[in-house]
Coordinates of C-alpha atoms in Angstrom, one line a residue:
Chain A
M1 CA 112.9 156.5 36.7
Q2 CA 110.4 155.9 33.9
D3 CA 111.6 156.8 30.4
F4 CA 108.8 158.4 28.3
T5 CA 110.9 158.9 25.2
D6 CA 109.3 156.0 23.3
L7 CA 105.8 156.9 24.4
V8 CA 106.3 160.5 23.4
E9 CA 107.6 159.5 20.0
R10 CA 104.5 157.3 19.4
A11 CA 102.1 159.9 20.8
K12 CA 103.5 162.5 18.4
A13 CA 103.0 160.1 15.6
G14 CA 99.3 159.9 16.5
D15 CA 99.3 156.8 18.6
E16 CA 96.3 157.5 20.9
P17 CA 97.0 154.6 23.4
A18 CA 100.6 156.0 23.9
L19 CA 99.2 159.5 24.6
S20 CA 96.7 158.0 27.0
A21 CA 99.4 156.1 28.8
I22 CA 101.4 159.4 29.2
L23 CA 98.4 161.2 30.6
T24 CA 97.6 158.4 33.0
K25 CA 101.2 158.3 34.3
I26 CA 101.6 162.0 34.8
E27 CA 98.2 162.5 36.4
P28 CA 99.3 161.5 39.9
V29 CA 102.4 163.7 39.5
L30 CA 100.3 166.7 38.7
R31 CA 97.9 166.0 41.6
S32 CA 100.7 165.6 44.1
F33 CA 102.3 168.9 42.8
F34 CA 99.2 171.0 42.9
I35 CA 98.2 169.6 46.4
S36 CA 101.6 170.6 47.6
R37 CA 101.2 174.2 46.3
I38 CA 97.5 175.1 46.9
G39 CA 96.2 172.4 49.2
R40 CA 93.7 169.7 48.8
R41 CA 90.7 171.5 47.4
M42 CA 88.5 171.1 44.4
D43 CA 90.7 173.6 42.6
V44 CA 93.3 170.8 42.3
D45 CA 91.0 168.7 40.1
D46 CA 90.6 171.6 37.7
L47 CA 94.3 172.4 37.6
V48 CA 95.2 168.7 37.0
Q49 CA 92.7 168.4 34.2
N50 CA 93.6 171.7 32.5
T51 CA 97.3 170.7 32.6
L52 CA 96.5 167.3 31.1
L53 CA 94.6 169.1 28.3
R54 CA 97.7 171.3 27.7
V55 CA 99.9 168.2 27.4
H56 CA 97.3 166.5 25.2
R57 CA 97.0 169.5 22.8
G58 CA 100.6 170.6 22.8
I59 CA 102.6 167.4 22.7
G60 CA 103.1 167.9 19.0
D61 CA 105.1 171.0 19.8
L62 CA 107.6 169.1 22.0
K63 CA 110.9 169.5 20.1
D64 CA 112.9 167.0 22.2
N65 CA 111.2 163.7 22.9
T66 CA 113.3 163.2 26.1
R67 CA 112.0 166.4 27.7
L68 CA 108.4 165.5 28.6
K69 CA 109.1 166.4 32.3
A70 CA 110.1 170.0 31.4
F71 CA 107.1 170.2 29.0
A72 CA 104.6 169.1 31.7
M73 CA 106.2 171.4 34.3
K74 CA 105.9 174.4 32.1
G75 CA 102.2 173.6 31.5
A76 CA 101.6 173.1 35.2
L77 CA 103.3 176.3 36.2
Y78 CA 101.3 178.3 33.5
E79 CA 98.1 176.8 35.0
L80 CA 99.1 177.7 38.5
Q81 CA 99.8 181.4 37.6
D82 CA 96.4 181.5 35.7
F83 CA 94.8 180.2 38.9
Y84 CA 96.3 182.9 41.1
R85 CA 95.4 185.7 38.7
G86 CA 91.8 184.6 38.6
R87 CA 91.5 183.6 42.2
Y88 CA 89.6 186.7 43.5
T89 CA 87.7 187.6 40.4
P90 CA 84.3 186.1 41.6
K91 CA 84.6 187.8 45.0
E92 CA 85.4 191.1 43.3
A93 CA 82.2 190.9 41.4
L94 CA 80.4 190.5 44.6
Y95 CA 81.7 193.8 45.8
D96 CA 79.3 195.5 43.4
V97 CA 76.4 194.4 45.6
F98 CA 77.6 196.9 48.2
D99 CA 76.6 199.8 46.0
P100 CA 74.8 202.1 46.4
P101 CA 75.5 203.0 50.1
H102 CA 72.1 203.9 51.5
V103 CA 73.3 205.3 54.7
M104 CA 75.9 207.3 53.0
A105 CA 73.6 209.2 50.7
N106 CA 75.0 212.6 51.6
D107 CA 78.6 211.6 51.4
S108 CA 80.8 211.9 48.3
A109 CA 81.6 208.7 46.5
P110 CA 85.0 207.3 47.6
E111 CA 86.3 207.7 44.1
D112 CA 85.9 211.5 44.6
V113 CA 87.7 211.8 47.8
L114 CA 90.2 208.9 48.0
D115 CA 93.6 209.5 46.4
V116 CA 94.7 205.9 46.1
E117 CA 98.3 206.6 45.1
H118 CA 98.5 209.0 48.0
A119 CA 97.2 206.3 50.4
L120 CA 99.5 203.7 49.0
R121 CA 102.6 206.0 49.2
S122 CA 101.9 206.1 53.0
L123 CA 102.8 202.4 53.2
S124 CA 106.2 200.9 54.0
P125 CA 107.7 199.1 51.0
K126 CA 107.1 195.8 52.7
A127 CA 103.4 196.5 53.4
R128 CA 102.9 197.7 49.9
E129 CA 104.6 194.5 48.6
I130 CA 102.2 192.4 50.8
I131 CA 99.1 194.2 49.5
E132 CA 100.3 193.8 45.9
L133 CA 100.9 190.1 46.3
R134 CA 97.4 189.7 47.9
E135 CA 95.8 191.5 44.9
Y136 CA 97.9 189.5 42.5
G137 CA 96.1 186.4 43.9
Y138 CA 98.1 184.9 46.7
K139 CA 96.6 184.1 50.0
Y140 CA 98.0 185.5 53.2
E141 CA 99.4 182.1 54.2
E142 CA 101.2 181.9 50.8
I143 CA 102.5 185.4 51.1
A144 CA 103.8 184.5 54.6
D145 CA 105.8 181.7 53.0
M146 CA 107.0 183.9 50.2
V147 CA 108.4 186.6 52.5
G148 CA 109.5 184.3 55.3
S149 CA 107.0 185.4 57.9
S150 CA 103.9 184.0 59.6
E151 CA 100.3 184.4 58.5
A152 CA 99.4 186.2 61.7
A153 CA 102.3 188.6 61.2
I154 CA 101.3 189.2 57.6
K155 CA 97.7 190.0 58.7
M156 CA 99.0 192.3 61.4
Q157 CA 101.0 194.2 58.7
V158 CA 98.0 194.5 56.6
K159 CA 96.0 195.9 59.5
R160 CA 98.7 198.5 60.1
A161 CA 98.7 199.3 56.4
F162 CA 95.0 199.9 56.5
E163 CA 95.5 202.2 59.6
R164 CA 98.2 204.1 57.7
M165 CA 96.0 204.4 54.6
K166 CA 93.1 205.6 56.7
E167 CA 95.3 208.3 58.3
A168 CA 96.4 209.3 54.8
L169 CA 92.8 209.3 53.7
L170 CA 91.7 211.5 56.6
A171 CA 94.5 214.0 55.9
F172 CA 93.4 214.0 52.3
L173 CA 89.7 214.5 53.3
L174 CA 90.7 217.3 55.6
W175 CA 92.7 218.9 52.8
M176 CA 89.7 218.6 50.5
A177 CA 87.5 220.3 53.1
L178 CA 89.7 223.4 53.4
P179 CA 88.7 226.6 51.6
A180 CA 89.9 226.6 48.1
S181 CA 92.1 229.7 48.8
L182 CA 94.1 227.7 51.3
N183 CA 94.7 224.8 49.0
T184 CA 96.5 226.9 46.4
Chain B
M1 CA 92.6 198.8 66.0
N2 CA 89.5 199.2 63.9
Y3 CA 87.4 196.1 63.7
T4 CA 86.2 196.9 60.2
F5 CA 89.6 196.0 58.9
D6 CA 89.1 192.5 60.2
H7 CA 86.3 192.1 57.7
I8 CA 88.4 193.2 54.9
I9 CA 91.4 191.0 55.8
A10 CA 89.1 188.0 56.3
L11 CA 87.7 188.3 52.7
D12 CA 90.0 185.4 51.7
H13 CA 87.9 183.1 53.7
F14 CA 84.4 184.6 53.4
S15 CA 81.6 182.5 52.0
D16 CA 78.7 184.0 50.1
A17 CA 76.7 183.9 53.3
D18 CA 79.5 185.8 55.1
L19 CA 79.5 188.4 52.4
A20 CA 75.7 188.8 52.7
S21 CA 76.2 189.4 56.4
V22 CA 78.7 192.1 55.8
K23 CA 76.4 193.7 53.3
E24 CA 73.6 193.7 55.9
A25 CA 76.0 195.2 58.5
M26 CA 77.0 197.9 56.0
S27 CA 73.4 199.0 55.7
H28 CA 73.4 200.4 59.2
D29 CA 77.1 200.9 60.0
A30 CA 78.4 204.0 58.2
E31 CA 82.0 203.4 59.2
L32 CA 82.0 199.8 57.9
N33 CA 80.4 201.0 54.8
R34 CA 83.0 203.6 54.2
A35 CA 85.9 201.3 55.0
V36 CA 84.7 198.5 52.7
R37 CA 84.0 200.8 49.8
N38 CA 87.3 202.6 50.2
W39 CA 89.1 199.2 50.3
V40 CA 87.2 198.1 47.2
H41 CA 88.4 201.2 45.5
V42 CA 92.0 200.7 46.6
S43 CA 91.9 197.0 45.7
R44 CA 90.6 197.8 42.2
H45 CA 93.3 200.4 41.7
I46 CA 96.0 197.9 42.7
Q47 CA 94.5 195.2 40.5
S48 CA 94.3 197.6 37.6
S49 CA 97.9 198.6 38.2
I50 CA 98.9 194.9 38.2
Q51 CA 96.9 194.3 35.1
D52 CA 98.6 197.2 33.3
S53 CA 102.2 197.0 34.5
Y54 CA 102.8 193.4 35.6
P55 CA 104.0 190.9 32.9
S56 CA 101.5 188.1 32.3
G57 CA 101.7 185.0 34.5
H58 CA 103.1 183.0 31.6
L59 CA 105.8 185.5 31.0
L60 CA 106.8 185.4 34.6
V61 CA 107.0 181.7 34.4
M62 CA 109.2 182.0 31.3
Y63 CA 111.4 184.5 33.0
A64 CA 111.8 182.5 36.2
L65 CA 112.7 179.3 34.3
R66 CA 114.9 180.9 31.6
N67 CA 118.0 179.4 33.2
Q68 CA 116.5 176.1 34.2
L69 CA 115.0 174.9 30.9
D70 CA 116.7 174.3 27.6
R71 CA 116.0 176.5 24.6
S72 CA 114.3 173.5 23.0
D73 CA 111.7 173.4 25.8
W74 CA 110.2 176.6 24.5
T75 CA 108.0 177.1 21.4
E76 CA 109.0 179.7 18.8
A77 CA 106.2 181.9 20.0
E78 CA 107.3 181.7 23.6
L79 CA 110.9 182.6 22.6
A80 CA 109.7 185.5 20.6
E81 CA 107.5 186.8 23.4
T82 CA 110.4 186.6 25.9
V83 CA 112.6 188.7 23.6
Q84 CA 109.9 191.3 23.0
S85 CA 109.1 191.5 26.7
E86 CA 112.6 192.1 28.1
D87 CA 112.0 195.9 28.6
L88 CA 108.6 195.3 30.1
I89 CA 110.0 192.9 32.7
A90 CA 112.9 195.2 33.6
N91 CA 110.4 198.1 34.1
S92 CA 108.0 196.0 36.0
L93 CA 110.8 194.8 38.4
E94 CA 111.7 198.4 39.1
R95 CA 108.2 199.5 39.7
H96 CA 107.0 196.5 41.6
P97 CA 109.6 194.8 43.8
S98 CA 106.9 192.3 44.7
I99 CA 107.5 190.7 41.3
V100 CA 110.8 189.3 42.7
R101 CA 108.8 187.5 45.3
I102 CA 106.6 186.0 42.6
L103 CA 109.7 184.9 40.5
N104 CA 111.2 183.2 43.6
R105 CA 107.8 181.5 44.2
I106 CA 107.8 180.2 40.7
E107 CA 111.3 178.8 41.1
G108 CA 110.0 177.1 44.3
D109 CA 107.1 175.8 42.2
A110 CA 109.6 174.2 39.8
V111 CA 111.4 172.6 42.6
A112 CA 108.2 171.2 44.0
F113 CA 107.2 169.9 40.6
N114 CA 110.6 168.1 40.1
S115 CA 110.1 166.5 43.6
A116 CA 106.6 165.4 42.8
W117 CA 107.8 163.9 39.4
D118 CA 110.8 162.1 40.9
E119 CA 108.9 160.7 43.9
T120 CA 105.9 159.6 42.0
L121 CA 107.6 158.1 39.0
S122 CA 110.8 156.8 40.6
S123 CA 109.2 153.4 41.2
N124 CA 109.1 150.6 38.6
I125 CA 106.3 150.3 36.1
G126 CA 103.4 148.6 38.0
Q127 CA 103.7 150.7 41.1
N128 CA 103.4 154.4 41.8
D129 CA 104.6 155.4 45.3
L130 CA 102.5 158.3 46.5
K131 CA 104.1 159.3 49.7
N132 CA 102.8 162.8 49.3
G133 CA 99.8 162.0 47.1
P134 CA 96.3 160.8 47.6
L135 CA 94.4 158.5 49.1
R136 CA 91.9 160.9 47.6
D137 CA 89.5 162.6 50.0
R138 CA 87.2 162.4 47.0
S139 CA 84.0 161.5 48.8
A140 CA 84.2 164.8 50.6
L141 CA 84.4 166.8 47.4
P142 CA 81.5 168.1 45.4
L143 CA 80.7 166.6 42.0
R144 CA 82.5 168.2 39.1
S145 CA 81.1 169.7 36.0
G146 CA 80.1 167.6 33.0
T147 CA 83.2 168.6 31.1
M148 CA 85.4 167.6 33.9
R149 CA 83.7 164.2 34.2
L150 CA 84.3 163.6 30.5
V151 CA 88.0 164.3 30.9
R152 CA 88.2 162.1 33.9
F153 CA 86.5 159.3 32.0
A154 CA 89.0 159.7 29.3
V155 CA 91.8 159.3 31.8
S156 CA 90.1 156.2 33.3
V157 CA 89.9 154.7 29.9
A158 CA 93.6 155.5 29.4
A159 CA 94.4 153.6 32.6
V160 CA 92.8 150.5 31.2
I161 CA 94.6 150.9 27.9
T162 CA 97.9 151.3 29.8
L163 CA 97.4 148.2 31.7
V164 CA 96.6 146.2 28.6
T165 CA 99.5 147.7 26.7
L166 CA 102.0 146.9 29.4
S167 CA 100.7 143.4 29.8
V168 CA 101.2 142.7 26.1
L169 CA 104.7 144.1 26.2
Q170 CA 105.7 142.1 29.2
L171 CA 104.1 138.9 28.0
S172 CA 106.0 139.1 24.7
N173 CA 109.4 140.1 26.1
E174 CA 109.4 138.5 29.5
P175 CA 107.1 135.5 29.8
T176 CA 108.1 134.5 33.3
L177 CA 108.4 137.2 35.9
S178 CA 109.4 137.0 39.5
P179 CA 106.8 137.8 42.2
Y180 CA 106.3 141.6 42.6
V181 CA 106.6 142.5 46.2
I182 CA 105.8 145.8 48.1
E183 CA 106.7 146.0 51.7
S184 CA 106.2 148.5 54.5
M185 CA 108.7 148.9 57.3
A186 CA 107.9 148.5 61.0
G187 CA 106.1 151.6 62.1
E188 CA 105.6 152.8 58.6
V189 CA 102.2 153.4 56.9
R190 CA 102.8 153.4 53.2
S191 CA 100.5 154.4 50.3
V192 CA 100.9 152.9 46.9
T193 CA 98.8 153.2 43.7
L194 CA 98.5 150.1 41.5
D195 CA 98.3 150.3 37.7
D196 CA 94.5 150.3 37.6
G197 CA 94.3 153.3 39.9
T198 CA 93.5 151.3 43.0
T199 CA 95.1 152.8 46.1
V200 CA 96.4 150.7 48.9
R201 CA 97.4 152.1 52.3
M202 CA 99.6 149.5 53.9
G203 CA 99.8 149.2 57.7
P204 CA 103.2 148.7 59.4
S205 CA 105.2 145.6 58.6
S206 CA 102.9 144.5 55.8
T207 CA 103.6 142.9 52.4
L208 CA 101.6 143.1 49.2
S209 CA 102.6 140.9 46.3
W210 CA 101.5 139.4 43.0
E211 CA 102.8 136.9 40.5
G212 CA 103.9 138.2 37.1
D213 CA 101.7 140.8 35.6
Y214 CA 99.4 142.7 37.8
Q215 CA 95.9 141.4 37.1
R216 CA 93.9 142.8 40.0
S217 CA 94.8 139.8 42.2
V218 CA 97.2 140.4 45.1
T219 CA 98.3 138.5 48.2
L220 CA 98.4 140.3 51.5
S221 CA 100.3 139.7 54.7
G222 CA 99.7 142.2 57.5
A223 CA 97.1 145.0 57.1
A224 CA 96.0 147.2 54.3
Y225 CA 93.2 149.6 53.4
F226 CA 92.0 149.3 49.8
D227 CA 90.3 151.9 47.7
V228 CA 89.5 149.8 44.7
V229 CA 88.7 151.4 41.4
A230 CA 85.5 149.9 39.9
S231 CA 86.0 147.6 36.9
P232 CA 84.2 144.7 35.2
Q233 CA 87.2 142.6 36.3
S234 CA 87.0 141.7 40.0
F235 CA 89.7 142.5 42.4
E236 CA 90.9 139.7 44.7
I237 CA 92.9 139.7 47.8
H238 CA 94.4 136.4 48.9
T239 CA 95.2 135.9 52.6
P240 CA 96.0 132.7 54.5
A241 CA 92.5 132.3 55.7
G242 CA 90.6 133.1 52.5
I243 CA 89.9 135.3 49.6
T244 CA 88.2 138.7 49.5
T245 CA 86.6 139.5 46.1
V246 CA 85.3 143.0 45.2
L247 CA 84.3 145.0 42.2
G248 CA 84.9 148.5 43.6
T249 CA 84.8 149.8 47.1
E250 CA 86.7 150.8 50.2
F251 CA 87.7 148.4 52.9
G252 CA 90.4 147.2 55.3
V253 CA 91.9 143.8 55.4
Q254 CA 94.0 142.6 58.4
T255 CA 95.7 139.3 58.7
V256 CA 96.3 138.3 62.3
T257 CA 98.2 135.5 63.9
P258 CA 97.8 136.0 67.7
S259 CA 100.0 133.9 69.9
D260 CA 96.9 132.2 71.4
L261 CA 95.6 131.0 68.0
S262 CA 96.8 128.0 66.2
E263 CA 95.9 129.4 62.9
P264 CA 95.8 132.8 61.3
E265 CA 92.6 134.7 60.8
T266 CA 91.7 137.5 58.4
I267 CA 89.6 140.5 59.4
V268 CA 87.8 142.4 56.6
T269 CA 86.1 145.7 57.5
L270 CA 83.9 147.2 54.8
V271 CA 83.5 151.0 54.5
S272 CA 81.5 151.2 51.3
G273 CA 80.4 149.0 48.4
R274 CA 80.1 145.2 48.7
V275 CA 82.7 142.5 49.0
S276 CA 82.5 138.8 48.9
L277 CA 84.4 136.6 51.4
S278 CA 85.4 133.1 50.6
L279 CA 87.3 130.4 52.5
N280 CA 90.2 128.6 50.9
D281 CA 88.2 125.3 50.9
G282 CA 86.6 126.3 47.6
D283 CA 83.1 125.6 48.9
P284 CA 80.9 128.4 47.6
S285 CA 78.2 127.6 50.2
N286 CA 80.5 129.2 52.8
D287 CA 80.7 132.5 50.9
V288 CA 79.5 135.6 52.7
V289 CA 78.7 139.0 51.2
L290 CA 79.6 141.8 53.5
T291 CA 77.7 145.1 53.6
P292 CA 79.1 148.5 54.7
G293 CA 79.8 149.0 58.3
N294 CA 80.2 145.3 58.9
Q295 CA 83.2 143.2 59.7
G296 CA 83.9 139.6 58.6
V297 CA 86.4 137.4 60.4
L298 CA 87.7 134.4 58.3
T299 CA 89.2 131.3 59.9
S300 CA 89.4 127.7 58.6
K301 CA 86.2 127.0 60.6
G302 CA 84.1 129.6 58.9
I303 CA 83.3 133.3 58.5
R304 CA 81.8 135.3 61.4
V305 CA 80.1 138.6 60.6
S306 CA 79.4 141.4 63.0
G307 CA 78.9 145.2 63.1
A308 CA 82.0 147.3 63.3
N309 CA 83.1 150.7 64.6
L310 CA 85.0 151.8 61.5
L311 CA 87.3 154.2 63.3
E312 CA 88.3 151.6 65.9
A313 CA 88.5 148.7 63.5
L314 CA 90.7 150.6 61.1
S315 CA 92.7 152.6 63.6
W316 CA 95.9 150.8 62.4
S317 CA 95.4 152.6 59.0
E318 CA 95.7 156.0 60.6
L319 CA 92.6 157.0 58.6
I320 CA 89.7 159.0 59.9
I321 CA 86.6 157.7 58.2
F322 CA 83.1 159.2 58.3
R323 CA 80.1 157.7 56.6
D324 CA 76.9 159.9 56.9
T325 CA 78.3 160.9 60.3
P326 CA 76.5 163.8 62.1
M327 CA 78.7 166.8 62.4
K328 CA 78.2 166.8 66.2
E329 CA 80.0 163.4 66.2
V330 CA 82.6 164.6 63.8
K331 CA 83.3 167.6 66.0
N332 CA 83.7 165.4 69.1
L333 CA 85.9 162.9 67.4
L334 CA 88.3 165.4 65.8
S335 CA 88.4 167.4 69.1
K336 CA 89.4 164.3 71.0
R337 CA 91.8 162.9 68.3
F338 CA 93.7 166.2 67.9
E339 CA 93.2 167.6 71.4
V340 CA 91.8 170.9 70.2
T341 CA 88.5 172.8 70.7
I342 CA 86.2 172.9 67.8
E343 CA 83.0 175.0 67.8
L344 CA 80.1 174.4 65.4
S345 CA 77.3 176.7 64.5
K346 CA 73.8 175.3 65.3
T347 CA 72.9 175.1 61.6
L348 CA 75.7 172.5 61.1
D349 CA 74.8 170.2 64.0
E350 CA 72.7 167.8 62.1
S351 CA 74.6 168.0 58.8
L352 CA 76.0 164.6 57.7
L353 CA 79.6 164.1 56.6
T354 CA 81.0 161.4 54.4
G355 CA 84.8 161.4 53.8
T356 CA 88.0 159.6 54.4
F357 CA 90.9 161.6 55.8
E358 CA 94.6 160.8 56.4
Q359 CA 95.3 161.6 60.0
E360 CA 98.7 163.0 59.2
R361 CA 97.1 165.9 57.3
G362 CA 96.4 167.6 60.6
V363 CA 93.2 169.1 62.0
R364 CA 93.5 172.4 60.2
E365 CA 93.6 170.8 56.7
I366 CA 90.9 168.3 57.6
L367 CA 88.6 171.0 58.8
D368 CA 89.4 173.1 55.8
I369 CA 88.1 170.2 53.6
V370 CA 85.1 169.7 55.8
A371 CA 84.2 173.4 55.6
A372 CA 84.5 173.3 51.8
A373 CA 82.3 170.2 51.6
L374 CA 79.6 171.8 53.8
G375 CA 79.8 175.2 52.3
A376 CA 80.9 176.5 55.7
T377 CA 83.7 178.8 56.7
L378 CA 86.6 177.8 59.0
K379 CA 87.8 180.4 61.4
V380 CA 90.7 180.0 63.8
D381 CA 91.1 182.2 66.8
A382 CA 94.8 183.2 66.8
E383 CA 94.9 183.7 70.5
T384 CA 92.9 180.7 71.8
G385 CA 93.5 178.3 68.9
V386 CA 89.8 177.5 68.9
Y387 CA 88.5 176.3 65.5
S388 CA 85.0 177.4 64.5
L389 CA 82.9 176.1 61.6
V390 CA 80.4 178.7 60.7
K391 CA 77.5 178.7 58.2

């Protein structure tokens, strides 16, 4: 196993070639790691580069020169979590193009009629867990790995969850449609 | 089961074009319109709840690794944040059991990182064994942003500096070194990365070696596929029948000693770039420059050049190589190679694909990359197993 202690000591002292050598050597480690976690996509390039930048900028904070591995791992795991949390942001922005609903002009806006908490409470704990993990940023295949199931089974659970939420929503809509005197 | 939910579940894999199609369908389908809008509302509520009540991703990492890392591995700011956030984490765990799954996943991430570190850096200086790493499918990837290119350039420069630094150290401390030898076992295809970033995919029972310091000059016995990093310094491969010289390219070299031949021959198949082939007689008038898609056969009598079917010529490398290949052909080849059914939308028929893929990655991952490169969407029918590329 390669020992980075000397290179780290020199890099912290401002030796640029030593820092460059460290970055060069850990680059394939990071690439291999990110490919194993999120697949071989262009996202991997960004994650590798961002982690290298973290190491580049933060190596001065490394207290123990023998602990480069832990230091790099921490940076890589931070980057991975940032990636998950931002994964669906662009798509969510695209949702806005769905408004306003032309063919629904006479309907109430969903915000007025959909009690989200009520709908979510209709779900089994496992279904709610799956939907939360999806919204956190994990893909269904990753969730399947996390909960020890198959992607197809996870998608089926989500479908059932939608059905249950739809039923809960219909009940809520019906309740809303009742005369006020019966609701009290 | 309501089909509208399929649209929502499939959002993971939707391209912009798919989303535009859904939008179009929503304009005349009230039920789909209602379902999508309701889901968007639910989704935003859950995301807002996660934003408000989940600890940050960094805090989750700190919490998951608190027993694995030393106190000295954390900055003072991280230590302070961990202490201040203990109540938040406890409350979050109670309210969202899904966080336990995320913490377990992060622990798994740490295990995967340790494995990647150990496997990649366990070899001696001068060789990085990338059993799980690239040959990069980089030609299938889109170009990166200017910032990313700058960072990559910095890393490339660092590679050169590393090489020079190591060379100086080794020269001063150990002036005479034994030959450096990398071998692949029978039946094994082995990938290694040399110090200059050049990747070599060695065929079974092959040997790659060099004397002393690695100086972009190697000797090959057997077969190997080279992806040579461009450099002002040429890269040389010595074989019994001659020398292959290159500045930066992808090609396969195979040394052959058939039983009916009295002498070995070397077969060089060029995928991209340019290589120069020379015989060992030192006569430059015999040199031949190979162009992509061609194959040169070196013997003591001379060099023969002919056109090559890259896939057949390099089949020993277990690589699937496309160079401006029409998608119709890509589809047929992958269908045959993996014995699956692949459907292609008409708009993709004439698209050209350039990329190099490791066969062991499997058809799903290869198609995933192809879809990304073409801006298409990959769909898999769970019942029939049919793969569809749609754009």
